[in-house]
Structure formats: structure tokens, C-alpha cells
């Protein structure tokens, strides 16, 4: 069975047929992806998942990397933080170092694609290679939250961005007024990955057993790293309010990063607040335990995401894909994934979370309906196949600038 | 027994895909929203009045439009939000007519409630104007008479129904949905065409709409047997 056949079983053959139709329209075009790393990070992960599917669809998609030394990546890390809105001191020397490495890449990289798809700021200056008479199309794919960028870095990058044919952002709030076309492509989850694929019931039970959790009462879970912005202490506060009236248990599970002093501190505060409560499980799960996270989500009756700030917040789509009812804060990209009272509950406070939890615990039929609606919403809007379709549509849009396109 | 006609022209079912194009326009107040509503393209008006329908078609038969939703939720102007959500889109033949109707509603409200000008949305809740780029593709379903039409309508995707009912009428400004147009002009099914065009598709989910139309057609087919 090909990969596309496996996706067809999930999203339906008609979705795959549409992808094939779009791919046919891109015959003869070479799509060249360029980024800065082959492993680690979200961009590399997406490319590793997307490229085999594009190839299976018959699209000639390729992937090249730029090179850079430690100084270059230190500067681009600062760019990254500044684009996120964090104050960063960037000296003229740092900009010069960025340009020096960029020039080496401009000299060395062969930009052979009909469409050159450049990911994130590290390779952004490659656009200087573009010769308008070549007929090549250049697209800049920004995976970063640039809703409130620091002007120093944004103004520096703007000169490059303006030279592209188009750019792509992940959320409406990231868009700026630009003289080039800009497309919205939301991130996605892969339903076949370890984090999201269906699991045998026996495995789910074995994970619960491993952590000493029984299913004699409803399970409420928040999956996220121990970070102030995910407000795990707030989740405990909400849980304790609910626990007064409803017999239930709470799992707080997240990655343990021993090298991150803040994470250890948050974990400590969580443990203090949990105060040995027998119904609160604080699980520090090592990175790479995707199957276990998946099992915990599937074992849960309700998923909580009480973030104070969030990027896109794909953990919501992960939970909804498992048809779990979700109570989540209305921040970042979460309202794009949950429509209040249709596909989950959106909240703004500890009290709101507690109220939402009680509602769902006391109305299991309603909770079930929210979870099922949520799964359908994710199926239509946040799976990898939709992401792939959007990329194909962006590529096709480069050759037709109308609002209505007949294919 | 009424005889069925073979179509003068075959009917090709199309499907549609969409891509969202960002504009960079963002509004934090009702006045800003109004000003941008006057300025943006029809593709923007289309996106914000039909997006919910595309993304949540299986959920609710009465989708709110983005303008109404934002005015209620982000600005707390529930009355105006409700008025905009209740605008009867089916009565308009072009997107500009719909735009003007919404603008008129907001202007009248602001005149009556000048304090509404002073309300600001939170920074996380700004209104971002987005354009809908639509791609239309022919499907394998090409039919020549009412019977074949009904058989195809059973199996085409909801996107196909969406295209012929909503996009054809309002976006391509045909004034009537494609099904009614073909039924009337090509197979002479004037009554059936009228019955379908009299449905308010905005109050059905896409699959309920399919069922409803099929029911009307099957009634007609039974009569011809």
C-alpha cells in the first residue's frame, strides 16, 4: 500500500484524487525547497513528511540546504527571537556576519527550481540570486509568529521579502501589509505519525498501568511542557475547584528538559501545588515518547490546554483528532481550531476552565458531540493532506493572479 | 405521466478548492472595519461571509459570518452582530449588493449608537481581512438527463454542491444556482428549477441540502415513471 493509499483510508479517496489533479497541473515544474537544517525543528519535520507525498503525486519536489557556521546561526537565532517580539541587541557586525554567510550560500547554491521555496529567515537572502528574466518563481515560507516583530530585524528582512513573488504565513495575525502576495497556510498534524495514529486498546492500558493510573474515574489531561505560559498551576487550581463536586483525576504530562532551569522550576511549583493529592499525576515524560503521549490523550475523558500564550497550538488538533472534548484558552491559534460550544469550549480564566470541565463531566453526551465535531473539523482543516493541497494551490497561484482560477 | 427530456447541453459537475490570501488589513474598531469593508475586494467579502460555511459545513445549518461574529464577540455589540448574522444573503445577486447592505446596517447602527465607535478589540482579537482564492475543477461526472443528474448528485463531494449552489450564484454572478439554471434551460424542468432556487441554502448543512434536492428530484422522477 502506498502512503497516499493510507491517507485515502482516512480522508477519503476524493481528497487524494483532488491532490492528483492539482499535481498534474504542475507537471514539468521543479519545486526546490531550501532551508537550513535536515534534522530537528518543525520545518525539517514537515519537509520529511511532505516530500515523499509530493513525489508520489508525481511532483518533482527537491530539497537543498544552506550552510552556515556557529556565528551565522547565533545571529539567525537572534533574528528568530526578535521576529517573535523579544528584544534582542543586534549589532552591525552581526548583520555583516549574516550577509557574509548569505553571500557564500548565494555563490554556492544552485537555484535550479522553477519554483524556489525558501523556508524561514536563515536562507532568505538567496533571493538576491533571482534574475527576473529567468521566469523562476520565488516564495518565502515564514513558519514564525511575526505578529509583533521587532522593527530592527523586520526592516532588515523586509528588503529581501519584497523581492519574492509571494510569501506564506501560518496565521492571519502574522500578516503585514506587503507589496507582494501573501498566503495563509495553517500548520497540520500527520494522522499516521506516532503521535496521532490509532493505538490498540491494550497499549493504552499498558501506558496507564506504567504510570499507576486506573480508569475508575474520569481522566482530565493537559499535555504540554512545564512552562509558565502553559499555566500548569492554573490547571491544578481549576481541577481542585471541580474535584469538590466531581470525582475525577488529573494528569499533567510533559517533556522534561533538565537543561532548562525554568522548566525545572515550573515543575517544582507544580509539585508543590499538587501537594501529593492522590488524584493528581504529574508525569515528566522524556522527549520522543510520542506513542505514550498519544496513549494518554486517548485514555483521557477531557483534554485541557490552559495556555496563557500560544503559537498555533497544534496540541489542540492532536486532541480533537482523537475525538476528545477539549477545554482550552482562547489564545493564539486555538480559536481557529475550536469554535466555542461547537467543537470544544473556549475559556479565559481558571474559573472558566473549572466551569467548562464540570459541564463536560456532567454531560457526557454533549462532551462526546463536541469531540466528534472537533475530529471532523480537524479532518477537514488541519491534516497533512490539506497542508499539501494548500502548497500545491500556492504553486499554481504563482502562474495565475486572479481570485478565481479555472484548472 | 410526464416525459423526461434529454438535456440540450450536458451538465458537468465541478468541484472547488480554496486558498486564503492575506491582505495585511486589520481592524480594531467598528469604524476601521467599516472603512476596510468599503475598500476590500469582493473576494474578501466572499471569504468572510462564506468561510464558516466551508469550514464548518457539517456542524451548523446557520453559520454566522465573520463580521457578525467579530462584532459580537470582540466588540460586544451583540445587537449589531445579530442584525448582520441575520442578513438574508440569498436575496442578493452580487457580492457588492451584499457588501452595501452590511455597510448600510453598520452605518445606521453607528448613527444611532455613537458610543460603539469607542470600543476596541483586544490585541489578540483584531479582525484580519482575508481574500478567498477559488480554484474550479471539472469532475468526472457529466450527465445528460435528470435521472443521471440525480445519480451523480448522490455521490459528488460536498465541495461540488457548494460550488454549484453558492459560488456559481454569487461569485460568478450568475444570479441563480447552476442546478436550477441547467434544469430550466437544458432539460425544461421549470418547476423543479424553481423549487430548488426557492430553497435558502444558507439554512441547510451541505449534506442536508443534497438530501433535500434529491428528494425534490426523486418526486419528479416518480411522477415520470
mmCIF file of C-alpha atoms in Angstrom, chain A residues 31-370:
data_model
loop_
_atom_site.group_PDB
_atom_site.id
_atom_site.type_symbol
_atom_site.label_atom_id
_atom_site.label_comp_id
_atom_site.label_asym_id
_atom_site.label_seq_id
_atom_site.Cartn_x
_atom_site.Cartn_y
_atom_site.Cartn_z
ATOM 1 C CA UNK A 31 9.885 22.662 -6.813
ATOM 2 C CA UNK A 32 13.103 23.364 -4.929
ATOM 3 C CA UNK A 33 12.808 23.645 -1.145
ATOM 4 C CA UNK A 34 15.646 25.352 0.649
ATOM 5 C CA UNK A 35 16.144 25.574 4.410
ATOM 6 C CA UNK A 36 18.972 25.436 6.916
ATOM 7 C CA UNK A 37 18.705 22.010 8.515
ATOM 8 C CA UNK A 38 17.852 18.445 7.537
ATOM 9 C CA UNK A 39 17.050 17.294 11.050
ATOM 10 C CA UNK A 40 15.399 18.757 14.123
ATOM 11 C CA UNK A 41 12.828 21.512 14.184
ATOM 12 C CA UNK A 42 9.405 21.792 12.681
ATOM 13 C CA UNK A 43 10.465 22.801 9.169
ATOM 14 C CA UNK A 44 12.638 19.734 8.622
ATOM 15 C CA UNK A 45 9.873 17.541 10.018
ATOM 16 C CA UNK A 46 7.300 18.981 7.627
ATOM 17 C CA UNK A 47 9.633 18.583 4.656
ATOM 18 C CA UNK A 48 10.403 14.980 5.608
ATOM 19 C CA UNK A 49 6.685 14.239 5.623
ATOM 20 C CA UNK A 50 5.718 16.306 2.578
ATOM 21 C CA UNK A 51 8.409 15.432 0.061
ATOM 22 C CA UNK A 52 7.673 11.704 -0.245
ATOM 23 C CA UNK A 53 3.981 12.514 -0.765
ATOM 24 C CA UNK A 54 4.734 15.151 -3.396
ATOM 25 C CA UNK A 55 6.962 12.652 -5.187
ATOM 26 C CA UNK A 56 4.261 10.005 -5.021
ATOM 27 C CA UNK A 57 1.900 12.525 -6.584
ATOM 28 C CA UNK A 58 4.377 12.951 -9.411
ATOM 29 C CA UNK A 59 5.572 16.415 -8.414
ATOM 30 C CA UNK A 60 9.292 16.910 -8.866
ATOM 31 C CA UNK A 61 9.998 18.294 -5.386
ATOM 32 C CA UNK A 62 13.551 18.508 -4.120
ATOM 33 C CA UNK A 63 15.295 19.778 -1.031
ATOM 34 C CA UNK A 64 18.581 21.655 -0.606
ATOM 35 C CA UNK A 65 20.318 23.067 2.439
ATOM 36 C CA UNK A 66 22.297 26.228 3.007
ATOM 37 C CA UNK A 67 25.482 26.113 5.022
ATOM 38 C CA UNK A 68 26.412 28.252 7.974
ATOM 39 C CA UNK A 69 28.809 28.353 10.881
ATOM 40 C CA UNK A 70 28.138 28.904 14.562
ATOM 41 C CA UNK A 71 28.190 32.707 14.324
ATOM 42 C CA UNK A 72 25.678 32.687 11.471
ATOM 43 C CA UNK A 73 23.239 30.505 13.398
ATOM 44 C CA UNK A 74 23.699 32.564 16.554
ATOM 45 C CA UNK A 75 22.638 35.620 14.572
ATOM 46 C CA UNK A 76 19.697 33.865 12.938
ATOM 47 C CA UNK A 77 18.587 32.653 16.379
ATOM 48 C CA UNK A 78 18.530 36.292 17.456
ATOM 49 C CA UNK A 79 16.544 37.136 14.315
ATOM 50 C CA UNK A 80 14.110 34.394 15.247
ATOM 51 C CA UNK A 81 13.624 35.767 18.774
ATOM 52 C CA UNK A 82 13.264 39.339 17.512
ATOM 53 C CA UNK A 83 10.645 38.272 14.967
ATOM 54 C CA UNK A 84 8.769 36.713 17.877
ATOM 55 C CA UNK A 85 8.833 40.145 19.508
ATOM 56 C CA UNK A 86 11.602 39.519 22.027
ATOM 57 C CA UNK A 87 14.032 42.458 22.488
ATOM 58 C CA UNK A 88 17.417 41.460 21.053
ATOM 59 C CA UNK A 89 20.530 43.540 20.609
ATOM 60 C CA UNK A 90 21.752 43.000 17.109
ATOM 61 C CA UNK A 91 24.906 44.863 16.172
ATOM 62 C CA UNK A 92 26.030 45.953 12.682
ATOM 63 C CA UNK A 93 28.747 43.287 12.992
ATOM 64 C CA UNK A 94 26.080 40.611 13.396
ATOM 65 C CA UNK A 95 24.195 41.809 10.324
ATOM 66 C CA UNK A 96 27.502 41.758 8.458
ATOM 67 C CA UNK A 97 28.167 38.185 9.595
ATOM 68 C CA UNK A 98 24.695 37.201 8.349
ATOM 69 C CA UNK A 99 25.369 38.792 4.980
ATOM 70 C CA UNK A 100 28.809 37.218 4.681
ATOM 71 C CA UNK A 101 27.474 33.662 5.086
ATOM 72 C CA UNK A 102 24.481 34.500 2.910
ATOM 73 C CA UNK A 103 26.824 35.610 0.133
ATOM 74 C CA UNK A 104 28.730 32.325 0.366
ATOM 75 C CA UNK A 105 25.452 30.463 0.002
ATOM 76 C CA UNK A 106 24.385 32.667 -2.886
ATOM 77 C CA UNK A 107 27.660 31.787 -4.623
ATOM 78 C CA UNK A 108 27.457 28.057 -3.887
ATOM 79 C CA UNK A 109 23.814 27.056 -4.123
ATOM 80 C CA UNK A 110 22.382 26.107 -7.468
ATOM 81 C CA UNK A 111 18.894 27.623 -7.670
ATOM 82 C CA UNK A 112 17.581 25.284 -10.359
ATOM 83 C CA UNK A 113 13.882 25.154 -9.338
ATOM 84 C CA UNK A 114 11.073 26.562 -11.438
ATOM 85 C CA UNK A 115 9.670 27.393 -8.032
ATOM 86 C CA UNK A 116 12.187 28.111 -5.283
ATOM 87 C CA UNK A 117 10.519 27.635 -1.927
ATOM 88 C CA UNK A 118 12.643 29.229 0.786
ATOM 89 C CA UNK A 119 11.849 28.374 4.413
ATOM 90 C CA UNK A 120 12.334 30.829 7.292
ATOM 91 C CA UNK A 121 14.858 33.662 7.670
ATOM 92 C CA UNK A 122 18.156 31.763 7.516
ATOM 93 C CA UNK A 123 18.212 31.355 3.700
ATOM 94 C CA UNK A 124 16.140 34.485 2.961
ATOM 95 C CA UNK A 125 18.958 36.396 1.225
ATOM 96 C CA UNK A 126 19.157 33.753 -1.516
ATOM 97 C CA UNK A 127 16.549 35.848 -3.324
ATOM 98 C CA UNK A 128 19.478 38.018 -4.420
ATOM 99 C CA UNK A 129 20.253 35.183 -6.841
ATOM 100 C CA UNK A 130 16.952 35.685 -8.623
ATOM 101 C CA UNK A 131 17.057 37.074 -12.120
ATOM 102 C CA UNK A 132 13.562 38.278 -13.025
ATOM 103 C CA UNK A 133 14.051 37.347 -16.687
ATOM 104 C CA UNK A 134 14.620 33.704 -15.653
ATOM 105 C CA UNK A 135 10.881 33.196 -15.130
ATOM 106 C CA UNK A 136 11.608 31.481 -11.830
ATOM 107 C CA UNK A 137 9.113 31.968 -9.005
ATOM 108 C CA UNK A 138 10.419 32.583 -5.522
ATOM 109 C CA UNK A 139 8.285 32.030 -2.425
ATOM 110 C CA UNK A 140 9.283 32.759 1.156
ATOM 111 C CA UNK A 141 7.630 30.447 3.692
ATOM 112 C CA UNK A 142 7.671 32.022 7.148
ATOM 113 C CA UNK A 143 6.978 29.470 9.881
ATOM 114 C CA UNK A 144 7.482 32.033 12.656
ATOM 115 C CA UNK A 145 4.923 34.111 14.571
ATOM 116 C CA UNK A 146 5.670 37.567 13.177
ATOM 117 C CA UNK A 147 2.584 39.318 14.515
ATOM 118 C CA UNK A 148 4.671 41.745 16.606
ATOM 119 C CA UNK A 149 8.200 41.672 15.162
ATOM 120 C CA UNK A 150 10.950 43.957 16.451
ATOM 121 C CA UNK A 151 11.334 46.684 13.801
ATOM 122 C CA UNK A 152 15.127 46.438 13.538
ATOM 123 C CA UNK A 153 15.077 42.870 12.227
ATOM 124 C CA UNK A 154 11.784 43.156 10.332
ATOM 125 C CA UNK A 155 13.061 46.212 8.442
ATOM 126 C CA UNK A 156 16.279 44.399 7.598
ATOM 127 C CA UNK A 157 14.424 41.335 6.290
ATOM 128 C CA UNK A 158 11.722 43.361 4.538
ATOM 129 C CA UNK A 159 14.083 44.318 1.741
ATOM 130 C CA UNK A 160 14.547 40.644 0.916
ATOM 131 C CA UNK A 161 10.874 39.731 1.408
ATOM 132 C CA UNK A 162 9.725 42.403 -1.028
ATOM 133 C CA UNK A 163 11.804 40.791 -3.768
ATOM 134 C CA UNK A 164 9.973 37.470 -3.548
ATOM 135 C CA UNK A 165 6.954 36.691 -5.715
ATOM 136 C CA UNK A 166 4.902 35.636 -2.704
ATOM 137 C CA UNK A 167 5.172 34.638 0.904
ATOM 138 C CA UNK A 168 3.285 32.255 3.150
ATOM 139 C CA UNK A 169 2.306 32.730 6.806
ATOM 140 C CA UNK A 170 0.709 30.332 9.303
ATOM 141 C CA UNK A 171 -1.926 32.579 10.886
ATOM 142 C CA UNK A 172 -3.903 35.684 9.864
ATOM 143 C CA UNK A 173 -2.361 37.724 12.671
ATOM 144 C CA UNK A 174 1.121 37.154 11.197
ATOM 145 C CA UNK A 175 0.325 39.070 8.047
ATOM 146 C CA UNK A 176 1.672 42.557 7.446
ATOM 147 C CA UNK A 177 0.916 44.970 4.671
ATOM 148 C CA UNK A 178 3.269 43.881 1.904
ATOM 149 C CA UNK A 179 3.599 44.739 -1.762
ATOM 150 C CA UNK A 180 3.697 41.030 -2.667
ATOM 151 C CA UNK A 181 1.008 38.341 -2.428
ATOM 152 C CA UNK A 182 0.805 36.571 0.893
ATOM 153 C CA UNK A 183 -0.992 33.313 1.518
ATOM 154 C CA UNK A 184 -2.335 31.752 4.665
ATOM 155 C CA UNK A 185 -1.418 28.144 5.261
ATOM 156 C CA UNK A 186 -2.207 26.781 8.688
ATOM 157 C CA UNK A 187 0.011 24.046 10.093
ATOM 158 C CA UNK A 188 -1.216 20.485 10.241
ATOM 159 C CA UNK A 189 -0.896 17.198 12.055
ATOM 160 C CA UNK A 190 0.002 13.903 10.467
ATOM 161 C CA UNK A 191 -2.669 11.293 11.245
ATOM 162 C CA UNK A 192 -0.204 8.490 10.511
ATOM 163 C CA UNK A 193 2.536 9.677 12.883
ATOM 164 C CA UNK A 194 3.206 8.009 16.236
ATOM 165 C CA UNK A 195 1.671 10.999 17.959
ATOM 166 C CA UNK A 196 -1.660 10.650 16.178
ATOM 167 C CA UNK A 197 -2.156 7.180 14.745
ATOM 168 C CA UNK A 198 -4.761 4.809 16.172
ATOM 169 C CA UNK A 199 -3.487 2.610 19.003
ATOM 170 C CA UNK A 200 -4.519 -0.828 20.260
ATOM 171 C CA UNK A 201 -6.513 -0.615 23.458
ATOM 172 C CA UNK A 202 -4.023 -2.942 25.138
ATOM 173 C CA UNK A 203 -1.188 -0.479 24.571
ATOM 174 C CA UNK A 204 -3.224 2.418 26.006
ATOM 175 C CA UNK A 205 -3.951 0.339 29.109
ATOM 176 C CA UNK A 206 -0.290 -0.594 29.464
ATOM 177 C CA UNK A 207 0.746 3.080 29.458
ATOM 178 C CA UNK A 208 -1.806 3.879 32.172
ATOM 179 C CA UNK A 209 -0.563 0.912 34.152
ATOM 180 C CA UNK A 210 3.032 2.078 33.764
ATOM 181 C CA UNK A 211 2.151 5.349 35.470
ATOM 182 C CA UNK A 212 -0.100 3.713 38.069
ATOM 183 C CA UNK A 213 -3.316 5.300 36.762
ATOM 184 C CA UNK A 214 -6.599 3.427 36.938
ATOM 185 C CA UNK A 215 -9.724 4.215 34.964
ATOM 186 C CA UNK A 216 -12.144 4.104 37.853
ATOM 187 C CA UNK A 217 -12.888 7.827 37.491
ATOM 188 C CA UNK A 218 -12.825 10.307 34.606
ATOM 189 C CA UNK A 219 -9.370 11.449 33.471
ATOM 190 C CA UNK A 220 -8.653 15.107 32.705
ATOM 191 C CA UNK A 221 -5.310 15.724 30.992
ATOM 192 C CA UNK A 222 -3.090 18.581 29.944
ATOM 193 C CA UNK A 223 -0.172 17.631 27.723
ATOM 194 C CA UNK A 224 2.498 20.302 27.491
ATOM 195 C CA UNK A 225 5.994 21.046 28.623
ATOM 196 C CA UNK A 226 6.369 22.552 32.084
ATOM 197 C CA UNK A 227 6.351 26.193 31.141
ATOM 198 C CA UNK A 228 4.728 29.229 32.793
ATOM 199 C CA UNK A 229 2.984 30.050 29.515
ATOM 200 C CA UNK A 230 1.138 26.709 29.662
ATOM 201 C CA UNK A 231 -0.067 27.555 33.182
ATOM 202 C CA UNK A 232 0.038 24.045 34.706
ATOM 203 C CA UNK A 233 -0.515 25.505 38.183
ATOM 204 C CA UNK A 234 -3.676 27.176 36.867
ATOM 205 C CA UNK A 235 -4.834 23.784 35.618
ATOM 206 C CA UNK A 236 -4.422 22.351 39.134
ATOM 207 C CA UNK A 237 -6.391 25.288 40.579
ATOM 208 C CA UNK A 238 -9.215 24.621 38.141
ATOM 209 C CA UNK A 239 -9.086 20.882 38.832
ATOM 210 C CA UNK A 240 -9.324 21.423 42.588
ATOM 211 C CA UNK A 241 -12.426 23.552 42.090
ATOM 212 C CA UNK A 242 -14.009 20.757 40.052
ATOM 213 C CA UNK A 243 -12.828 17.982 42.374
ATOM 214 C CA UNK A 244 -15.018 19.406 45.147
ATOM 215 C CA UNK A 245 -18.097 18.288 43.217
ATOM 216 C CA UNK A 246 -16.931 15.640 40.754
ATOM 217 C CA UNK A 247 -14.882 12.546 41.412
ATOM 218 C CA UNK A 248 -12.165 12.768 38.774
ATOM 219 C CA UNK A 249 -8.393 12.705 38.287
ATOM 220 C CA UNK A 250 -5.854 14.963 36.605
ATOM 221 C CA UNK A 251 -2.804 14.126 34.515
ATOM 222 C CA UNK A 252 -0.235 16.817 33.786
ATOM 223 C CA UNK A 253 2.207 15.287 31.358
ATOM 224 C CA UNK A 254 5.023 16.983 29.586
ATOM 225 C CA UNK A 255 8.561 16.871 28.407
ATOM 226 C CA UNK A 256 11.266 17.068 30.998
ATOM 227 C CA UNK A 257 14.085 19.335 29.924
ATOM 228 C CA UNK A 258 16.772 19.064 32.575
ATOM 229 C CA UNK A 259 18.890 21.674 30.811
ATOM 230 C CA UNK A 260 16.125 24.252 31.041
ATOM 231 C CA UNK A 261 16.250 25.814 34.505
ATOM 232 C CA UNK A 262 12.846 27.439 34.068
ATOM 233 C CA UNK A 263 11.184 24.138 33.257
ATOM 234 C CA UNK A 264 12.603 22.559 36.433
ATOM 235 C CA UNK A 265 11.338 25.486 38.450
ATOM 236 C CA UNK A 266 7.851 25.247 36.976
ATOM 237 C CA UNK A 267 7.813 21.504 37.612
ATOM 238 C CA UNK A 268 8.772 22.152 41.225
ATOM 239 C CA UNK A 269 5.966 24.688 41.633
ATOM 240 C CA UNK A 270 3.527 22.228 40.101
ATOM 241 C CA UNK A 271 4.562 19.522 42.553
ATOM 242 C CA UNK A 272 4.205 21.933 45.478
ATOM 243 C CA UNK A 273 0.702 22.942 44.346
ATOM 244 C CA UNK A 274 -0.309 19.323 43.731
ATOM 245 C CA UNK A 275 0.834 18.660 47.304
ATOM 246 C CA UNK A 276 0.663 14.905 46.955
ATOM 247 C CA UNK A 277 -3.031 14.946 46.025
ATOM 248 C CA UNK A 278 -3.792 11.293 45.219
ATOM 249 C CA UNK A 279 -5.813 12.219 42.118
ATOM 250 C CA UNK A 280 -3.150 14.415 40.507
ATOM 251 C CA UNK A 281 -0.495 12.720 38.373
ATOM 252 C CA UNK A 282 2.463 14.859 37.339
ATOM 253 C CA UNK A 283 4.337 12.928 34.674
ATOM 254 C CA UNK A 284 7.671 14.021 33.356
ATOM 255 C CA UNK A 285 7.938 12.235 30.045
ATOM 256 C CA UNK A 286 11.199 12.127 28.067
ATOM 257 C CA UNK A 287 11.274 13.596 24.552
ATOM 258 C CA UNK A 288 10.485 11.133 21.779
ATOM 259 C CA UNK A 289 7.730 9.391 23.731
ATOM 260 C CA UNK A 290 5.132 10.191 21.093
ATOM 261 C CA UNK A 291 3.337 6.875 21.436
ATOM 262 C CA UNK A 292 2.916 7.341 25.180
ATOM 263 C CA UNK A 293 1.586 10.882 24.743
ATOM 264 C CA UNK A 294 -0.821 9.567 22.128
ATOM 265 C CA UNK A 295 -1.983 6.851 24.542
ATOM 266 C CA UNK A 296 -2.511 9.326 27.381
ATOM 267 C CA UNK A 297 -4.581 11.580 25.137
ATOM 268 C CA UNK A 298 -6.689 8.648 24.009
ATOM 269 C CA UNK A 299 -7.189 7.469 27.586
ATOM 270 C CA UNK A 300 -8.461 10.897 28.657
ATOM 271 C CA UNK A 301 -12.088 11.874 29.060
ATOM 272 C CA UNK A 302 -11.301 15.572 28.674
ATOM 273 C CA UNK A 303 -8.213 17.390 27.410
ATOM 274 C CA UNK A 304 -7.296 20.809 28.796
ATOM 275 C CA UNK A 305 -4.991 23.394 27.261
ATOM 276 C CA UNK A 306 -4.927 26.310 29.623
ATOM 277 C CA UNK A 307 -2.166 28.263 27.876
ATOM 278 C CA UNK A 308 -1.633 31.937 28.654
ATOM 279 C CA UNK A 309 0.036 32.435 25.280
ATOM 280 C CA UNK A 310 0.239 30.064 22.356
ATOM 281 C CA UNK A 311 1.645 29.943 18.835
ATOM 282 C CA UNK A 312 -0.680 27.865 16.753
ATOM 283 C CA UNK A 313 -1.185 25.274 19.491
ATOM 284 C CA UNK A 314 -1.294 22.087 17.443
ATOM 285 C CA UNK A 315 -1.840 20.012 20.604
ATOM 286 C CA UNK A 316 -5.476 21.066 20.214
ATOM 287 C CA UNK A 317 -5.739 19.458 16.794
ATOM 288 C CA UNK A 318 -3.996 16.379 18.179
ATOM 289 C CA UNK A 319 -6.588 16.064 20.932
ATOM 290 C CA UNK A 320 -9.545 16.792 18.653
ATOM 291 C CA UNK A 321 -8.302 14.270 16.105
ATOM 292 C CA UNK A 322 -8.706 11.672 18.858
ATOM 293 C CA UNK A 323 -12.293 12.943 19.270
ATOM 294 C CA UNK A 324 -11.545 14.159 22.791
ATOM 295 C CA UNK A 325 -13.631 17.024 24.163
ATOM 296 C CA UNK A 326 -11.325 19.971 24.833
ATOM 297 C CA UNK A 327 -11.433 22.910 27.236
ATOM 298 C CA UNK A 328 -8.863 25.476 26.111
ATOM 299 C CA UNK A 329 -7.869 29.110 26.455
ATOM 300 C CA UNK A 330 -8.902 31.400 23.625
ATOM 301 C CA UNK A 331 -5.330 32.424 22.767
ATOM 302 C CA UNK A 332 -3.054 32.227 19.698
ATOM 303 C CA UNK A 333 -4.250 29.803 17.061
ATOM 304 C CA UNK A 334 -6.589 27.919 19.415
ATOM 305 C CA UNK A 335 -9.798 29.726 18.331
ATOM 306 C CA UNK A 336 -9.003 28.688 14.741
ATOM 307 C CA UNK A 337 -9.209 25.080 15.874
ATOM 308 C CA UNK A 338 -12.101 25.326 18.319
ATOM 309 C CA UNK A 339 -15.397 27.062 17.746
ATOM 310 C CA UNK A 340 -16.851 27.661 21.183
ATOM 311 C CA UNK A 341 -19.627 25.228 22.044
ATOM 312 C CA UNK A 342 -19.436 23.557 18.622
ATOM 313 C CA UNK A 343 -16.119 21.752 18.727
ATOM 314 C CA UNK A 344 -14.878 22.422 22.245
ATOM 315 C CA UNK A 345 -15.072 25.050 24.965
ATOM 316 C CA UNK A 346 -13.021 28.252 24.929
ATOM 317 C CA UNK A 347 -12.185 29.919 28.221
ATOM 318 C CA UNK A 348 -10.370 32.952 29.593
ATOM 319 C CA UNK A 349 -9.783 32.137 33.272
ATOM 320 C CA UNK A 350 -9.262 29.417 35.883
ATOM 321 C CA UNK A 351 -12.941 29.734 36.825
ATOM 322 C CA UNK A 352 -13.922 29.343 33.169
ATOM 323 C CA UNK A 353 -11.861 26.174 32.855
ATOM 324 C CA UNK A 354 -13.389 24.750 36.037
ATOM 325 C CA UNK A 355 -16.888 25.556 34.815
ATOM 326 C CA UNK A 356 -16.194 24.005 31.404
ATOM 327 C CA UNK A 357 -14.811 20.847 32.995
ATOM 328 C CA UNK A 358 -17.850 20.469 35.218
ATOM 329 C CA UNK A 359 -20.178 20.954 32.258
ATOM 330 C CA UNK A 360 -18.444 18.244 30.281
ATOM 331 C CA UNK A 361 -18.132 15.819 33.183
ATOM 332 C CA UNK A 362 -21.819 16.155 33.945
ATOM 333 C CA UNK A 363 -22.974 16.000 30.330
ATOM 334 C CA UNK A 364 -21.051 13.160 28.718
ATOM 335 C CA UNK A 365 -23.299 13.139 25.636
ATOM 336 C CA UNK A 366 -22.575 16.820 24.988
ATOM 337 C CA UNK A 367 -18.867 16.202 25.587
ATOM 338 C CA UNK A 368 -18.924 13.338 23.111
ATOM 339 C CA UNK A 369 -20.615 15.514 20.498
ATOM 340 C CA UNK A 370 -18.009 18.272 20.927
#
